[in-house]
XYZ file of C-alpha atoms in Angstrom:
559
model
C 14.040 -27.105 -53.695
C 15.916 -27.076 -57.080
C 17.242 -30.722 -56.933
C 20.221 -31.710 -59.024
C 21.251 -35.142 -59.094
C 24.780 -35.831 -57.880
C 26.092 -36.904 -61.308
C 24.827 -33.726 -62.904
C 26.373 -31.190 -60.577
C 29.003 -30.298 -63.204
C 26.926 -30.314 -66.360
C 24.288 -27.918 -65.054
C 25.025 -24.206 -64.286
C 22.025 -22.626 -62.593
C 22.039 -18.922 -61.849
C 21.484 -17.528 -58.304
C 21.993 -20.830 -56.562
C 23.972 -20.106 -53.457
C 25.972 -23.262 -52.274
C 27.801 -22.107 -49.229
C 28.341 -19.254 -46.660
C 31.332 -17.700 -44.888
C 32.395 -16.868 -47.533
C 29.565 -17.086 -49.974
C 30.072 -19.431 -52.972
C 27.624 -19.759 -55.860
C 26.993 -22.969 -57.793
C 28.376 -21.408 -61.000
C 31.670 -20.554 -59.170
C 31.882 -24.095 -57.660
C 31.314 -25.603 -61.133
C 34.041 -23.406 -62.722
C 36.639 -24.113 -60.021
C 35.881 -27.924 -60.159
C 36.340 -27.905 -63.947
C 39.612 -25.923 -63.619
C 40.848 -28.467 -61.069
C 39.834 -31.331 -63.413
C 41.892 -29.600 -66.121
C 44.944 -29.389 -63.837
C 44.655 -32.913 -62.583
C 44.360 -34.106 -66.197
C 47.411 -32.180 -67.362
C 49.416 -33.669 -64.547
C 48.364 -37.174 -65.275
C 47.469 -37.779 -61.805
C 45.161 -40.802 -61.111
C 44.945 -41.026 -57.234
C 44.956 -38.055 -54.759
C 44.476 -37.746 -51.047
C 42.251 -34.877 -49.971
C 41.920 -33.357 -46.504
C 40.350 -29.797 -46.463
C 38.623 -28.164 -43.524
C 36.461 -26.026 -45.764
C 33.536 -28.098 -46.925
C 33.020 -26.012 -50.082
C 36.619 -26.648 -51.051
C 36.201 -30.387 -50.327
C 33.156 -30.382 -52.763
C 35.291 -28.631 -55.429
C 38.015 -31.109 -55.003
C 35.702 -34.119 -55.091
C 33.874 -32.870 -58.148
C 36.919 -31.837 -60.000
C 38.789 -35.002 -59.317
C 35.825 -37.107 -60.461
C 35.441 -35.193 -63.614
C 39.120 -35.849 -64.361
C 38.702 -39.583 -63.689
C 40.800 -39.332 -60.508
C 40.163 -41.558 -57.504
C 39.949 -39.589 -54.299
C 41.103 -40.911 -50.909
C 39.769 -39.130 -47.883
C 42.170 -39.655 -44.853
C 40.612 -39.409 -41.340
C 43.320 -37.002 -40.230
C 46.816 -35.839 -41.167
C 48.695 -37.408 -38.284
C 52.244 -38.595 -39.398
C 51.499 -42.197 -38.694
C 48.238 -42.192 -40.865
C 50.159 -40.282 -43.715
C 52.925 -42.823 -43.631
C 50.305 -45.676 -43.780
C 48.617 -44.077 -46.931
C 51.721 -42.675 -48.710
C 52.117 -45.423 -51.222
C 48.284 -45.373 -51.987
C 48.337 -41.755 -53.638
C 50.405 -39.656 -55.876
C 49.411 -36.258 -54.392
C 48.299 -34.825 -51.097
C 45.823 -31.810 -51.536
C 45.463 -30.296 -48.033
C 45.532 -27.034 -46.119
C 48.954 -27.904 -44.608
C 52.155 -26.093 -45.582
C 54.237 -28.255 -47.980
C 51.192 -30.005 -49.468
C 49.545 -28.934 -52.718
C 46.720 -26.449 -52.418
C 43.538 -26.212 -54.346
C 44.571 -23.078 -56.383
C 47.916 -24.724 -57.208
C 46.164 -27.192 -59.432
C 43.897 -24.893 -61.425
C 44.419 -24.975 -65.174
C 42.449 -24.672 -68.385
C 38.881 -26.112 -67.461
C 37.481 -29.253 -68.750
C 34.023 -29.109 -70.387
C 31.054 -29.764 -68.129
C 29.729 -33.228 -68.428
C 27.791 -35.657 -66.410
C 29.907 -37.751 -64.033
C 30.034 -41.610 -64.465
C 28.096 -43.198 -61.619
C 29.957 -46.453 -61.848
C 33.536 -45.183 -62.493
C 33.915 -42.329 -60.069
C 35.569 -43.545 -57.092
C 35.972 -42.542 -53.350
C 38.179 -44.275 -50.736
C 37.159 -43.518 -47.209
C 39.385 -44.227 -44.140
C 37.759 -45.693 -41.098
C 38.450 -44.158 -37.730
C 39.758 -47.374 -36.259
C 37.198 -47.184 -33.332
C 37.247 -51.093 -33.221
C 40.572 -52.033 -34.630
C 43.097 -51.071 -37.323
C 41.921 -48.302 -39.741
C 41.130 -49.516 -43.236
C 40.102 -48.177 -46.719
C 36.488 -48.400 -47.830
C 35.648 -48.054 -51.533
C 32.714 -46.205 -52.637
C 31.365 -45.601 -56.169
C 29.433 -42.444 -57.005
C 26.287 -44.468 -57.722
C 26.281 -45.625 -53.970
C 26.605 -41.955 -52.681
C 23.971 -40.768 -55.224
C 21.488 -43.308 -53.814
C 22.385 -42.310 -50.329
C 21.700 -38.673 -50.845
C 18.322 -39.475 -52.713
C 17.190 -41.520 -49.782
C 17.972 -38.698 -47.281
C 16.010 -36.240 -49.382
C 13.021 -38.581 -49.646
C 13.041 -39.111 -45.844
C 13.471 -35.453 -44.693
C 13.617 -33.105 -47.665
C 10.214 -31.755 -47.034
C 10.967 -31.215 -43.291
C 14.129 -29.284 -44.046
C 12.780 -27.071 -46.841
C 15.473 -24.316 -47.274
C 17.105 -24.770 -43.970
C 20.802 -23.860 -43.863
C 22.912 -26.797 -42.905
C 25.118 -26.128 -39.841
C 27.419 -28.987 -38.808
C 29.796 -29.783 -35.910
C 31.259 -32.805 -37.523
C 34.217 -32.938 -40.074
C 33.301 -33.735 -43.709
C 36.212 -36.176 -44.185
C 33.991 -38.927 -42.932
C 30.900 -40.470 -44.467
C 28.332 -38.906 -42.199
C 29.688 -35.408 -42.355
C 30.405 -35.699 -46.211
C 26.859 -36.929 -46.947
C 24.889 -34.503 -44.486
C 26.999 -31.506 -44.805
C 28.243 -31.415 -48.367
C 26.705 -33.843 -50.891
C 22.989 -33.909 -49.799
C 22.740 -30.059 -49.484
C 24.596 -29.576 -52.785
C 22.114 -31.818 -54.559
C 19.114 -30.226 -52.745
C 20.189 -26.651 -53.189
C 20.428 -26.027 -49.519
C 23.047 -23.660 -48.246
C 25.727 -25.069 -45.873
C 28.223 -23.416 -43.637
C 31.826 -24.153 -44.962
C 33.446 -24.659 -41.482
C 32.592 -27.295 -38.838
C 31.555 -25.708 -35.492
C 32.628 -28.083 -32.727
C 31.530 -26.010 -29.754
C 27.695 -25.505 -28.701
C 28.180 -21.648 -28.438
C 29.437 -21.372 -31.986
C 26.551 -23.503 -33.174
C 24.101 -21.243 -31.447
C 25.706 -18.079 -32.962
C 25.637 -19.424 -36.467
C 22.045 -20.664 -36.097
C 20.761 -17.161 -34.921
C 22.015 -15.681 -38.239
C 19.727 -18.025 -40.237
C 15.991 -17.790 -40.734
C 15.774 -21.606 -41.026
C 18.619 -24.061 -39.961
C 19.408 -27.657 -39.461
C 22.102 -29.292 -37.219
C 24.482 -32.083 -38.222
C 26.053 -32.989 -34.919
C 27.870 -35.722 -32.961
C 26.593 -37.396 -29.798
C 29.532 -35.913 -27.918
C 28.477 -32.398 -28.839
C 24.800 -32.874 -28.115
C 25.605 -34.205 -24.761
C 27.632 -31.164 -23.931
C 24.917 -28.724 -24.662
C 24.111 -27.009 -21.428
C 21.647 -24.590 -19.746
C 23.697 -21.631 -20.856
C 22.175 -21.699 -24.420
C 19.365 -19.707 -25.665
C 17.018 -22.767 -26.018
C 13.718 -20.830 -26.847
C 15.593 -19.071 -29.564
C 16.854 -22.370 -30.822
C 13.520 -24.256 -30.982
C 13.143 -23.244 -34.635
C 15.760 -25.831 -35.716
C 14.235 -27.992 -38.441
C 15.888 -31.190 -37.384
C 18.843 -32.219 -35.363
C 20.863 -35.194 -36.817
C 23.289 -37.239 -34.716
C 25.568 -40.046 -35.884
C 28.850 -41.753 -35.077
C 27.683 -43.536 -32.010
C 24.589 -43.905 -29.835
C 23.273 -40.769 -28.292
C 23.041 -40.887 -24.430
C 19.380 -41.415 -23.659
C 19.290 -38.651 -20.861
C 20.875 -36.116 -23.421
C 18.167 -37.116 -25.947
C 15.552 -36.418 -23.402
C 16.967 -33.059 -22.339
C 17.017 -31.983 -26.065
C 13.536 -33.147 -26.603
C 12.438 -30.910 -23.641
C 14.466 -28.012 -24.778
C 13.835 -28.059 -28.615
C 10.359 -29.695 -28.739
C 11.905 -32.544 -30.852
C 14.301 -35.479 -30.155
C 17.409 -35.761 -32.204
C 17.188 -37.987 -35.265
C 19.917 -40.543 -34.919
C 21.492 -42.252 -37.962
C 22.779 -45.829 -37.781
C 25.316 -46.870 -40.224
C 29.085 -46.977 -40.969
C 31.623 -46.233 -43.685
C 31.217 -49.795 -44.982
C 27.403 -50.017 -44.990
C 26.259 -46.488 -45.542
C 23.051 -45.521 -43.740
C 21.169 -48.486 -42.438
C 18.462 -47.033 -40.151
C 17.250 -44.117 -38.045
C 15.270 -43.347 -34.923
C 13.866 -40.359 -33.216
C 13.519 -41.326 -29.612
C 13.071 -44.784 -28.196
C 15.353 -47.771 -28.519
C 14.087 -49.175 -31.853
C 15.664 -48.374 -35.185
C 13.670 -47.978 -38.440
C 15.441 -49.300 -41.464
C 15.617 -46.977 -44.552
C 13.067 -48.050 -47.183
C 15.428 -49.898 -49.485
C 17.587 -51.524 -46.818
C 17.219 -55.340 -46.393
C 18.302 -56.866 -43.145
C 19.152 -60.356 -42.129
C 21.246 -62.083 -39.515
C 24.016 -64.768 -39.210
C 24.068 -67.583 -36.856
C 25.493 -65.260 -34.045
C 22.676 -62.787 -34.317
C 24.789 -60.116 -36.174
C 23.157 -57.908 -38.691
C 23.696 -58.408 -42.393
C 22.890 -55.556 -44.776
C 21.809 -55.219 -48.349
C 21.135 -51.714 -49.689
C 21.653 -49.449 -52.699
C 24.416 -47.904 -50.701
C 26.353 -51.052 -51.325
C 27.566 -52.702 -54.558
C 24.882 -54.572 -56.339
C 24.334 -57.999 -54.919
C 26.831 -57.626 -51.968
C 25.578 -58.310 -48.393
C 27.778 -56.527 -45.843
C 28.362 -58.574 -42.583
C 28.509 -56.396 -39.463
C 29.491 -57.189 -36.030
C 26.471 -55.611 -34.405
C 24.177 -58.086 -32.688
C 20.538 -57.221 -32.909
C 16.916 -58.326 -32.172
C 14.659 -57.615 -35.095
C 10.870 -57.149 -34.423
C 8.030 -58.462 -36.524
C 7.540 -55.044 -38.084
C 11.154 -54.737 -39.304
C 12.368 -52.385 -36.652
C 15.301 -53.600 -34.470
C 17.127 -53.075 -31.295
C 20.913 -53.171 -31.188
C 22.531 -55.337 -28.583
C 26.122 -54.485 -28.842
C 29.166 -55.358 -30.906
C 30.138 -59.013 -31.128
C 33.745 -58.106 -32.112
C 33.969 -56.517 -28.627
C 33.415 -59.874 -26.896
C 36.899 -60.938 -25.544
C 38.190 -64.124 -23.939
C 39.844 -64.106 -20.521
C 40.943 -67.584 -19.262
C 38.646 -69.122 -21.756
C 35.623 -67.069 -20.510
C 33.674 -64.885 -23.014
C 33.095 -61.363 -21.741
C 31.113 -58.812 -23.482
C 32.785 -55.358 -23.142
C 29.690 -53.449 -24.202
C 27.587 -55.054 -21.513
C 30.181 -54.147 -18.756
C 30.323 -50.532 -20.199
C 26.661 -50.325 -20.007
C 26.621 -51.550 -16.439
C 29.302 -49.122 -15.392
C 27.346 -46.277 -16.958
C 24.319 -47.071 -14.767
C 26.342 -46.225 -11.696
C 25.740 -42.660 -10.455
C 29.461 -42.081 -10.350
C 29.828 -42.620 -14.030
C 28.714 -40.828 -17.181
C 30.444 -43.067 -19.643
C 33.031 -45.934 -19.733
C 35.089 -47.855 -22.187
C 36.931 -51.118 -21.481
C 39.919 -52.724 -23.099
C 42.241 -55.682 -22.640
C 45.599 -55.129 -21.210
C 48.321 -57.876 -21.873
C 50.844 -57.694 -19.110
C 52.093 -61.151 -18.423
C 48.455 -62.251 -18.217
C 45.501 -60.462 -19.785
C 43.138 -58.455 -17.740
C 40.619 -55.530 -18.221
C 41.256 -51.915 -17.989
C 38.546 -49.307 -17.593
C 38.461 -45.721 -18.816
C 35.780 -43.958 -16.957
C 34.271 -40.456 -17.359
C 33.132 -39.452 -13.919
C 29.824 -37.732 -13.161
C 29.503 -34.761 -10.929
C 28.731 -37.126 -8.231
C 31.715 -39.275 -9.040
C 34.009 -36.322 -8.994
C 32.602 -35.342 -5.582
C 33.235 -38.798 -4.258
C 36.662 -38.807 -5.546
C 37.491 -35.486 -3.921
C 36.032 -36.444 -0.628
C 36.684 -40.156 -0.258
C 39.697 -40.790 -2.396
C 40.521 -43.007 -5.456
C 40.595 -46.401 -3.814
C 37.042 -45.913 -2.323
C 35.641 -44.888 -5.658
C 37.199 -47.783 -7.730
C 36.254 -50.265 -4.998
C 32.689 -49.089 -5.179
C 32.586 -49.422 -9.036
C 34.186 -53.006 -8.807
C 31.574 -53.886 -6.250
C 28.910 -52.583 -8.560
C 30.218 -54.570 -11.541
C 30.551 -57.834 -9.428
C 26.753 -58.200 -9.800
C 27.090 -58.326 -13.460
C 30.223 -60.497 -14.246
C 32.657 -63.040 -12.768
C 35.581 -61.878 -10.866
C 38.024 -62.342 -13.518
C 36.149 -59.663 -15.625
C 36.394 -56.955 -13.085
C 38.840 -54.285 -14.249
C 42.160 -54.234 -12.510
C 43.354 -50.967 -13.983
C 41.317 -47.744 -13.821
C 41.913 -44.500 -15.657
C 39.614 -41.621 -14.423
C 38.672 -38.599 -16.665
C 35.957 -35.986 -16.836
C 35.203 -36.608 -20.493
C 36.006 -39.507 -22.856
C 38.401 -38.202 -25.481
C 36.205 -38.540 -28.554
C 37.350 -37.277 -31.766
C 35.434 -34.847 -34.101
C 33.355 -37.686 -35.347
C 32.329 -38.730 -31.925
C 34.454 -41.906 -31.890
C 37.238 -43.177 -29.489
C 39.592 -45.227 -31.836
C 40.520 -48.542 -30.212
C 44.269 -47.718 -30.718
C 43.862 -44.517 -28.593
C 41.811 -46.305 -25.926
C 44.412 -49.010 -25.542
C 47.218 -46.342 -25.401
C 45.387 -44.460 -22.528
C 44.786 -47.672 -20.582
C 48.459 -48.845 -21.129
C 49.891 -45.516 -20.040
C 50.903 -44.651 -16.458
C 48.719 -42.038 -14.713
C 49.604 -38.721 -15.862
C 51.706 -36.275 -13.881
C 51.060 -33.161 -15.893
C 48.163 -30.622 -15.904
C 45.670 -30.309 -18.783
C 46.589 -27.099 -20.538
C 43.383 -25.405 -21.459
C 44.615 -22.069 -22.717
C 47.679 -19.844 -22.680
C 48.171 -16.017 -23.444
C 50.888 -13.490 -23.149
C 50.542 -9.857 -22.200
C 53.821 -7.865 -22.266
C 56.100 -9.814 -20.098
C 53.530 -11.928 -18.246
C 51.858 -15.253 -19.216
C 48.374 -16.313 -18.278
C 47.539 -20.059 -18.363
C 44.266 -21.969 -17.554
C 45.212 -25.355 -16.234
C 42.819 -28.216 -15.466
C 43.828 -30.641 -12.623
C 43.125 -34.298 -13.979
C 41.029 -36.340 -11.663
C 43.515 -39.240 -11.909
C 46.678 -37.279 -11.297
C 49.401 -39.647 -10.194
C 50.535 -37.089 -7.615
C 47.390 -37.562 -5.675
C 48.495 -41.039 -4.603
C 49.310 -40.759 -0.799
C 48.543 -37.043 -0.757
C 46.070 -37.910 0.760
C 44.368 -41.217 0.522
C 40.830 -40.122 1.404
C 41.141 -36.384 0.452
C 43.384 -35.907 -2.584
C 45.216 -32.617 -2.716
C 47.727 -31.217 -5.253
C 51.101 -31.081 -3.457
C 52.770 -27.733 -3.259
C 56.041 -29.091 -4.571
C 54.127 -30.148 -7.813
C 52.591 -26.642 -8.108
C 56.152 -25.228 -8.092
C 57.398 -27.891 -10.538
C 54.546 -27.154 -12.934
C 55.382 -23.424 -12.758
C 58.996 -24.051 -13.464
C 58.399 -26.386 -16.248
C 55.825 -24.215 -18.022
C 58.035 -21.259 -17.628
C 61.017 -22.945 -19.235
C 58.748 -23.805 -22.191
C 57.224 -20.355 -22.650
C 59.871 -17.862 -21.578
C 63.111 -17.581 -23.495
C 66.534 -17.784 -21.968
C 65.384 -18.712 -18.448
C 68.523 -19.317 -16.273
C 68.836 -22.990 -15.654
C 69.934 -23.161 -11.946
C 67.448 -23.335 -9.113
C 68.814 -21.225 -6.305
C 65.897 -21.037 -3.787
C 62.437 -19.780 -3.026
C 61.001 -16.518 -1.567
C 57.684 -15.486 -0.023
C 56.224 -18.866 -0.732
C 52.402 -18.956 0.324
C 49.851 -21.706 0.140
C 46.251 -20.316 0.838
C 43.799 -22.759 -0.676
C 43.857 -26.404 -1.467
C 43.832 -27.528 -5.196
C 41.723 -30.638 -5.747
C 40.910 -33.068 -8.594
C 38.921 -31.507 -11.294
C 39.719 -27.911 -10.271
C 40.609 -25.439 -12.929
C 43.461 -23.154 -12.036
C 44.685 -19.791 -13.442
C 48.513 -19.660 -13.412
C 50.328 -16.279 -13.793
C 54.067 -16.320 -14.620
C 56.467 -13.322 -14.896
C 60.269 -13.380 -14.960
C 62.140 -10.495 -13.473
C 65.416 -10.752 -15.522
C 67.163 -7.993 -13.502
C 66.725 -9.867 -10.270
C 66.725 -13.456 -11.577
C 63.367 -14.090 -10.038
C 60.399 -16.077 -11.563
C 57.042 -14.758 -10.045
C 54.199 -17.398 -10.101
C 50.674 -17.278 -8.685
C 47.879 -19.912 -8.912
C 44.199 -18.883 -8.403
C 41.079 -20.965 -8.456
C 38.442 -18.514 -9.773
C 38.703 -15.516 -7.386
C 40.472 -17.396 -4.605
C 44.263 -17.270 -4.434
C 45.801 -20.781 -4.047
C 49.557 -20.354 -3.940
C 52.276 -17.862 -4.940
C 56.006 -17.308 -4.519
C 59.298 -16.195 -6.192
C 61.629 -18.747 -7.583
C 65.335 -17.663 -7.636
C 67.253 -18.724 -10.783
C 70.875 -18.324 -11.857
C 73.421 -19.497 -14.246
C 75.325 -22.784 -13.789
C 77.954 -22.755 -11.109
């Protein structure tokens, strides 16, 4: 490959060096746009900007242009109002895809001259996801990023060759930024500009390339099912996974389907890359990484990905083998105290995940007069079957009994929230604040809206019935069924949201039919149509091909 060091990407202009696809971008175009951006930022006198761009090539232009102008770049994890408000006083300008913010082309001006980037002055601020607490800013110098991509090329450059880099993760975080953008830029490998978060999209993009590599999250890899063309995908050069540990069963399935186990990367925004593994439980440190432990057994890291002389203290407990490889034992900062007893949340989560009813679980502390544990549990197919045919109480009591063999009674969760999948974000993380909010919230009374479309005067909606729907309580204890009155209420509420000028007054029902039970985990198709002339809202629920319920709701103006 035609390697260009990170600091020289703007002072070299090679011909016929394609950077990205969909649409195609050449290195010379990237360089020109980055230098024009640098000129625009210099003209404005900007010193610090926030950048959030879905297009990885545009993100590369923004980073290189800002660094050439001597501007510090902050990469927010998302553009949620609360996060923006938290970062507002940190930057002078927001460069994003959102309306109202500055766009890339808005900043173009006369270009600065091409020149090497200063490894020690160019600065990046990364925002952590908050998966174990409050989000924070992490400072990176270009030298640390350059050392990181050099290490990756030394490890796997020969394996990848000219593979096209196809990613499912956002480039706003350190893993996606390095593996989807900076490493391929330096190595001269083409990358796709957009993240592809669904397995079917990943497959479609892979089929268009002679050689390809995946940069994925554990959550996506776990969702890859039998419906994919696995023989056609076995030519993948390497499958990278990071953001959290990959489920062991998912790793085995991928090994069988692809002929190789995924390459897992262990690290963080603070530390950079620490180690990797390809199957098994032991991690192999990268060549220049030096590991030690504190008195509690937590890893301490020194590496070229950190400031010189700095040792980063982690909260990850580990057991280091004589050959330098190590096993992770869980996070020490997720050991909580209840009534002066120390309780390891990762240990309890692991124990729950070993039960046949459970795919994954996360635990948190709920403070309500006294502190106790709550559990967010992603049910397996067996777990969902048990819930549907035995009820919620029987399922949670079975899980409590299973956990009782692993902990004292005070550590048994007193609040349970049941889902089909944990709500990981695009980076495969579940931020602690989101987990706490889910555990604190009452059980939902609303359907999960999967899709909605309109054709003429008719709406078609795909709705998921949450396993933990509050309406199942008492209806019925051992065989939960969605009440008919709730189906009518959902139809009314969704119609009022989607159909304009719906009369407000309920006046009665006509030809109401209930033909099939709706159960936890079912996916229903709801059809809505309002007959304005007669003042009647027609609704019909189906479960696949089978009709569930239907009727007409009479509506009128206020009396």
